[in-house]
Coordinates of C-alpha atoms in Angstrom, one line a residue:
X270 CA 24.1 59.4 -22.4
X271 CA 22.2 61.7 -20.2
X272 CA 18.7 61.4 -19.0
X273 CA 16.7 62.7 -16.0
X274 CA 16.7 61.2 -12.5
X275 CA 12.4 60.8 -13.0
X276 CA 13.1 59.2 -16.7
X277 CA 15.9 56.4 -14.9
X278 CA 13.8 55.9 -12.4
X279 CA 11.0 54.9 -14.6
X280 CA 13.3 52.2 -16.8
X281 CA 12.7 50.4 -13.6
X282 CA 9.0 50.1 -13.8
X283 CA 9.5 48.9 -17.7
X284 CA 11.8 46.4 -16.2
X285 CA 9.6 45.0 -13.8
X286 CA 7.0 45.3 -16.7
X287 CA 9.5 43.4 -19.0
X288 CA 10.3 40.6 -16.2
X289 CA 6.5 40.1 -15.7
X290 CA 5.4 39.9 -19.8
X291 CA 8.5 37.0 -19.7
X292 CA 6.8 35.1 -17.3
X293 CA 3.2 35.6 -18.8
X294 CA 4.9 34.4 -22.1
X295 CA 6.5 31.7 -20.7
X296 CA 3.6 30.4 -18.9
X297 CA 1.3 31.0 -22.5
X298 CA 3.5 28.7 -24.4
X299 CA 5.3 26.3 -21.5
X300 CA 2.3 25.8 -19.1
X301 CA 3.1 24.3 -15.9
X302 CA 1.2 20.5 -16.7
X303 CA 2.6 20.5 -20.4
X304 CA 5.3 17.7 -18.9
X305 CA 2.7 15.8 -16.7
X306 CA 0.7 15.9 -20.0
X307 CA 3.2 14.4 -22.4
X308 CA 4.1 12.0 -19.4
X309 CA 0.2 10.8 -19.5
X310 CA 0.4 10.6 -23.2
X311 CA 3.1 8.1 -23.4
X312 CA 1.1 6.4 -20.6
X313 CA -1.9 6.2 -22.6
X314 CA -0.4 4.8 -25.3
X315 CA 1.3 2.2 -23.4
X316 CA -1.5 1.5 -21.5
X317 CA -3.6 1.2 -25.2
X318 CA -1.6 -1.6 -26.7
X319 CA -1.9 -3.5 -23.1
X320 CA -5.7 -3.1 -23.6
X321 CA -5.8 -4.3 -27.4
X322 CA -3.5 -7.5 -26.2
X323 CA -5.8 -8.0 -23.2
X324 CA -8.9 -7.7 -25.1
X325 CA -7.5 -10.0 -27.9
X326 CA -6.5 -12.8 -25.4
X327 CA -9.9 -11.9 -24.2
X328 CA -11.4 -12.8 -27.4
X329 CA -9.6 -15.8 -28.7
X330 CA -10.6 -17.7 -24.4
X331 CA -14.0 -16.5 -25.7
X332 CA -14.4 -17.6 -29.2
X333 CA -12.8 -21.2 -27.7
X334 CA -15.7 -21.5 -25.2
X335 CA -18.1 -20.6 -27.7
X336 CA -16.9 -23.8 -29.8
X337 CA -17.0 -26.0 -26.4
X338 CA -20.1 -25.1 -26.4
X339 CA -21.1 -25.9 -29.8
X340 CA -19.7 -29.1 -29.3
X341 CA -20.9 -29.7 -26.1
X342 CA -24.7 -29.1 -27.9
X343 CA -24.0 -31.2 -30.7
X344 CA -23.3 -34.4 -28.2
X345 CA -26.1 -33.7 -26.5
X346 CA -28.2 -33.9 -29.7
X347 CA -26.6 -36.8 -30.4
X348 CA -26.9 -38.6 -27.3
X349 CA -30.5 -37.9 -27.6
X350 CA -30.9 -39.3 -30.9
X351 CA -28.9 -42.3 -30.5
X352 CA -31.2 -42.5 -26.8
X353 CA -34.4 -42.3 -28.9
X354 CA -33.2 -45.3 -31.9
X355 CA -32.6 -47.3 -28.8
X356 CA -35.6 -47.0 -27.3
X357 CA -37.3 -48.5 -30.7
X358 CA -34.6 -50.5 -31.4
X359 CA -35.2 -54.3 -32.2
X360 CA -31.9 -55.6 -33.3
X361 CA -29.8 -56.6 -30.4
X362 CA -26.8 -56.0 -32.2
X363 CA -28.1 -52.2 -33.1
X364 CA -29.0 -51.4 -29.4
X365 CA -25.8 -53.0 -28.2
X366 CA -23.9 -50.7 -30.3
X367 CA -26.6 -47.6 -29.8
X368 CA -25.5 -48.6 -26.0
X369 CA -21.9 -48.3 -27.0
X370 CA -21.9 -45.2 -28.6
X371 CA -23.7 -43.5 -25.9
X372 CA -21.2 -44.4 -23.1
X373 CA -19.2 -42.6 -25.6
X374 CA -21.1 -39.8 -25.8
X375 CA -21.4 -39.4 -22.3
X376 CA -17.6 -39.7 -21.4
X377 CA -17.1 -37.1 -24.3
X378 CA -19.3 -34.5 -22.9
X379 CA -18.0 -35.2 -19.7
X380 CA -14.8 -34.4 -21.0
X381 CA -15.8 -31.4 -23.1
X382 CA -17.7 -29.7 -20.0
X383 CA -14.3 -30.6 -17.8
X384 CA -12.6 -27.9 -20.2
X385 CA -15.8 -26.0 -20.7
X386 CA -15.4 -25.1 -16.9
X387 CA -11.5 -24.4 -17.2
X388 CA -12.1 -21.6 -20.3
X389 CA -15.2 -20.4 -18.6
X390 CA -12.7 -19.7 -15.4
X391 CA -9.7 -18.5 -18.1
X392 CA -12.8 -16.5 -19.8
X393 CA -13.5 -14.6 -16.5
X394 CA -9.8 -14.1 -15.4
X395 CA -9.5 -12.2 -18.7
X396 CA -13.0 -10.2 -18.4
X397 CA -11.2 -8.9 -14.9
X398 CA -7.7 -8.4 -16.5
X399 CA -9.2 -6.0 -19.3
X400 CA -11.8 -4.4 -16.6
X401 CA -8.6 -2.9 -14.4
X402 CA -6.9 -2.2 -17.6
X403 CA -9.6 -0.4 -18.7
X404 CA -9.8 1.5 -15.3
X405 CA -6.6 2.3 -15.2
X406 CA -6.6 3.6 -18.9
X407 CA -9.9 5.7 -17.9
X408 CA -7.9 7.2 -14.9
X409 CA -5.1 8.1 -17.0
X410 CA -7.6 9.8 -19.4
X411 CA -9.3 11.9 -17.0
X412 CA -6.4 12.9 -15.3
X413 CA -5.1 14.1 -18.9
X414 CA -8.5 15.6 -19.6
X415 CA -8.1 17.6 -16.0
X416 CA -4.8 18.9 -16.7
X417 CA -5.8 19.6 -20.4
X418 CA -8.3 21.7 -19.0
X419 CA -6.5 23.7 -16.5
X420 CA -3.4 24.0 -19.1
X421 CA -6.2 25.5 -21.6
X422 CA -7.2 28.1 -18.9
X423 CA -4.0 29.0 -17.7
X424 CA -2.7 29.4 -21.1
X425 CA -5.7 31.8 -21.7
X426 CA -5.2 33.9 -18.5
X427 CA -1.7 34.2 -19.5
X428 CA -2.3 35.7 -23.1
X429 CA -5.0 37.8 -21.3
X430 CA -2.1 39.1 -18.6
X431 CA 0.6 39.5 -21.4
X432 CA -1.8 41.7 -23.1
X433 CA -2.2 43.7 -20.0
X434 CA 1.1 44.3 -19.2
X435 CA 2.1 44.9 -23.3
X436 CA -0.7 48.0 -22.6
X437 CA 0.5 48.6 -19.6
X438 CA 3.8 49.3 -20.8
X439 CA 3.4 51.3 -24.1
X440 CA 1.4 53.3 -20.9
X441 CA 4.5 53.6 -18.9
X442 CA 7.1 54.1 -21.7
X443 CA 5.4 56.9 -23.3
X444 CA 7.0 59.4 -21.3
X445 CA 10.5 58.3 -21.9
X446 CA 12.9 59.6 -24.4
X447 CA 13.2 57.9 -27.5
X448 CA 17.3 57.4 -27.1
X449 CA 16.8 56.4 -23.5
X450 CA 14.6 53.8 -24.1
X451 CA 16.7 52.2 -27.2
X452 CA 19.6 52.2 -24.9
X453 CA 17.6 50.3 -22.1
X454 CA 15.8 47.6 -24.8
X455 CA 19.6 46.8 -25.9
X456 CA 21.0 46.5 -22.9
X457 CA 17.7 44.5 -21.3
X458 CA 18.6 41.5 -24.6
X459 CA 21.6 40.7 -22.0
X460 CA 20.7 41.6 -18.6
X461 CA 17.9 43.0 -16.7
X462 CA 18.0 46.3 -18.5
X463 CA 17.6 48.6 -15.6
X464 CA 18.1 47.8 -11.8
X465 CA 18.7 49.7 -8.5
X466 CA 21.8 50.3 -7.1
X467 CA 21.5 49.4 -3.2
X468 CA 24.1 49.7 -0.4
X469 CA 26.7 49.2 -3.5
X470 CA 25.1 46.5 -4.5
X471 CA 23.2 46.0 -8.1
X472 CA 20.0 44.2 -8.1
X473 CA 20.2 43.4 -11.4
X474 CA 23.2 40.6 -10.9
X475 CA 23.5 40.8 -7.3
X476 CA 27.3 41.7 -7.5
X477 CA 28.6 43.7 -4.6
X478 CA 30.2 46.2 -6.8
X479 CA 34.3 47.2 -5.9
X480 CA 35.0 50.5 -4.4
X481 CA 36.7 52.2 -7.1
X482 CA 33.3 51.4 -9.6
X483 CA 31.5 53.2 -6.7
X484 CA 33.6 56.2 -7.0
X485 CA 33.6 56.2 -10.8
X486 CA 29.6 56.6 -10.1
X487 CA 29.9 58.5 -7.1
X488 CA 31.7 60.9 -9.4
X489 CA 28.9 60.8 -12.1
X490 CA 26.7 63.6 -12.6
X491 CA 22.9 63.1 -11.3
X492 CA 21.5 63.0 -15.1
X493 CA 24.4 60.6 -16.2
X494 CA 23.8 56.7 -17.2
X495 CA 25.7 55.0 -15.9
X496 CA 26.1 50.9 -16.3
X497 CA 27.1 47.7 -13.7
X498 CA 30.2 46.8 -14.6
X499 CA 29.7 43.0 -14.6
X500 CA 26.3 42.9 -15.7
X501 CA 25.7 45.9 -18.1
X502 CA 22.4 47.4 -17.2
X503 CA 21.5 50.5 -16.3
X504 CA 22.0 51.2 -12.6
X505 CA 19.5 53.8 -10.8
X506 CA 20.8 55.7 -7.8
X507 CA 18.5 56.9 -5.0
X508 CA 19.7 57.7 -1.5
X509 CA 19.7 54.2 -1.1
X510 CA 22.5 53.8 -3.3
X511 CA 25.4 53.6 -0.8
X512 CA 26.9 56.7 -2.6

C-alpha cells in the first residue's frame, strides 16, 4: 500500500487520538476509587452486623435493668405497705411477722440494687461499645460517600473527554484515505497502529529493529507503508528515522 508522507504522518495523530479515547474509556467505566469503594462496601457490611449484634446485646442489658427496676419498685411498695400495717398493728404475732417480712424486704432490695448497679455499669459499657461502632460505621460511610462522589465526577469528565477526542478525531481523519485508514484501524486491534520510527528504533514496541529490516525500509519508496516487523504497525519515517 502506498500513501503520502503528510497522510502517514497524520496516522500518528489518530494514534495518539486512539491512545487518549482508551484511557478516557477506561477511566468512564474503571474509575480509579471503584476498588477502594467495593473495599468500603464489604467494610460496611461487616461493620453493620457488628452494630445489629452490639445494639442487640445493648438491648437485652437494657430490658434486664428495666425489670430490676420493676422489681426493685415493687419491694419498695411492699416494704411500705407492710411498714404501714405495722404501724397499726395490734397483734404481736402480726407485727412480729410484719417485722420479719420487712428485714426480708430490705435484704432483697439490697440485693436487687447490688445487681441493679452491675447492669447499669454492663448497660453503659454497651451504650459506649455501639457509640464507636457506630462512629466507625459513619466514617466508613462518608468516606464511601466522598469517593462516590469524586468517582461520579470523574466518570463524567471522562465521557465528556472521550466525546471530545471521538470529535476530535472524525476531525483529524477526514483527510485520510479511505484504504489507508482501514489498514491502520486493523493493524491498531494488535498494536499501536501507527508509530515513529527513531534512530532505528520503533516507538510503538520499543524494539531496536535489526539492520537488514532497516535496509528493507531504507530501500522503500517515500510513499510506501511499510510495517515493524515484530510489532505490526505502521512505521513513519522522518529524518529522524536513522535511515
Amino acid at each position: 500500500m502506498n500513501a503520502s508522507p503528510e497522510h502517514q504522518r497524520i496516522l500518528l495523530d489518530v494514534a495518539d487520538l486512539d491512545r487518549r479515547i482508551a484511557q478516557a474509556e477506561r477511566a468512564r467505566t474503571s474509575p480509579s476509587q471503584a476498588a477502594r469503594i467495593s473495599e468500603l462496601v464489604a467494610i460496611r457490611q461487616a461493620q453493620l452486623r457488628e452494630l445489629t449484634s452490639l445494639t442487640g446485646t445493648r438491648d437485652d442489658v437494657r430490658t434486664e435493668l428495666t425489670r430490676l427496676e420493676t422489681d426493685v419498685s415493687l419491694v419498695e411498695k411492699r416494704r411500705a405497705r407492710d411498714a404501714e400495717r405495722l404501724a397499726s398493728a395490734t397483734n404481736p404475732k402480726e407485727a412480729q411477722a410484719l417485722e420479719h417480712e420487712l428485714a426480708s424486704l430490705a435484704r432483697r432490695q439490697s440485693d436487687l440494687e447490688d445487681i441493679e448497679l452491675d447492669v447499669m455499669g454492663r448497660v453503659e459499657d454497651a451504650d459506649a461499645a455501639v457509640a464507636a461502632q457506630q462512629a466507625l460505621l459513619d466514617t466508613t460511610t462518608a468516606e464511601g460517600s466522598a469517593l462516590t462522589a469524586q468517582a461520579k465526577a470523574d466518570v463524567a469528565a471522562a465521557t465528556e473527554l472521550g466525546a471530545q477526542l471521538a470529535r476530535d478525531r472524525e476531525a483529524v481523519t477526514a483527510s485520510l484515505p479511505a484504504p489507508l485508514l482501514a489498514e491502520y484501524t486493523r493493524r491498531a486491534a494488535n498494536s499501536a497502529g501507527a508509530a515513529l520510527l527513531t534512530r532505528g528504533t520503533c516507538e510503538g514496541c520499543r524494539i531496536l529493529l535489526p539492520g537488514t529490516d532497516l535496509n528493507d525500509i531504507r530501500r522503500a519508496a517515500v510513499d510506501a507503508v511499510v510495517s515493524c516487523p515484530e510489532c505490526g504497525c505502521i512505521l513513519v519515517r522522518t529524518e529522524d528515522s536513522g535511515l
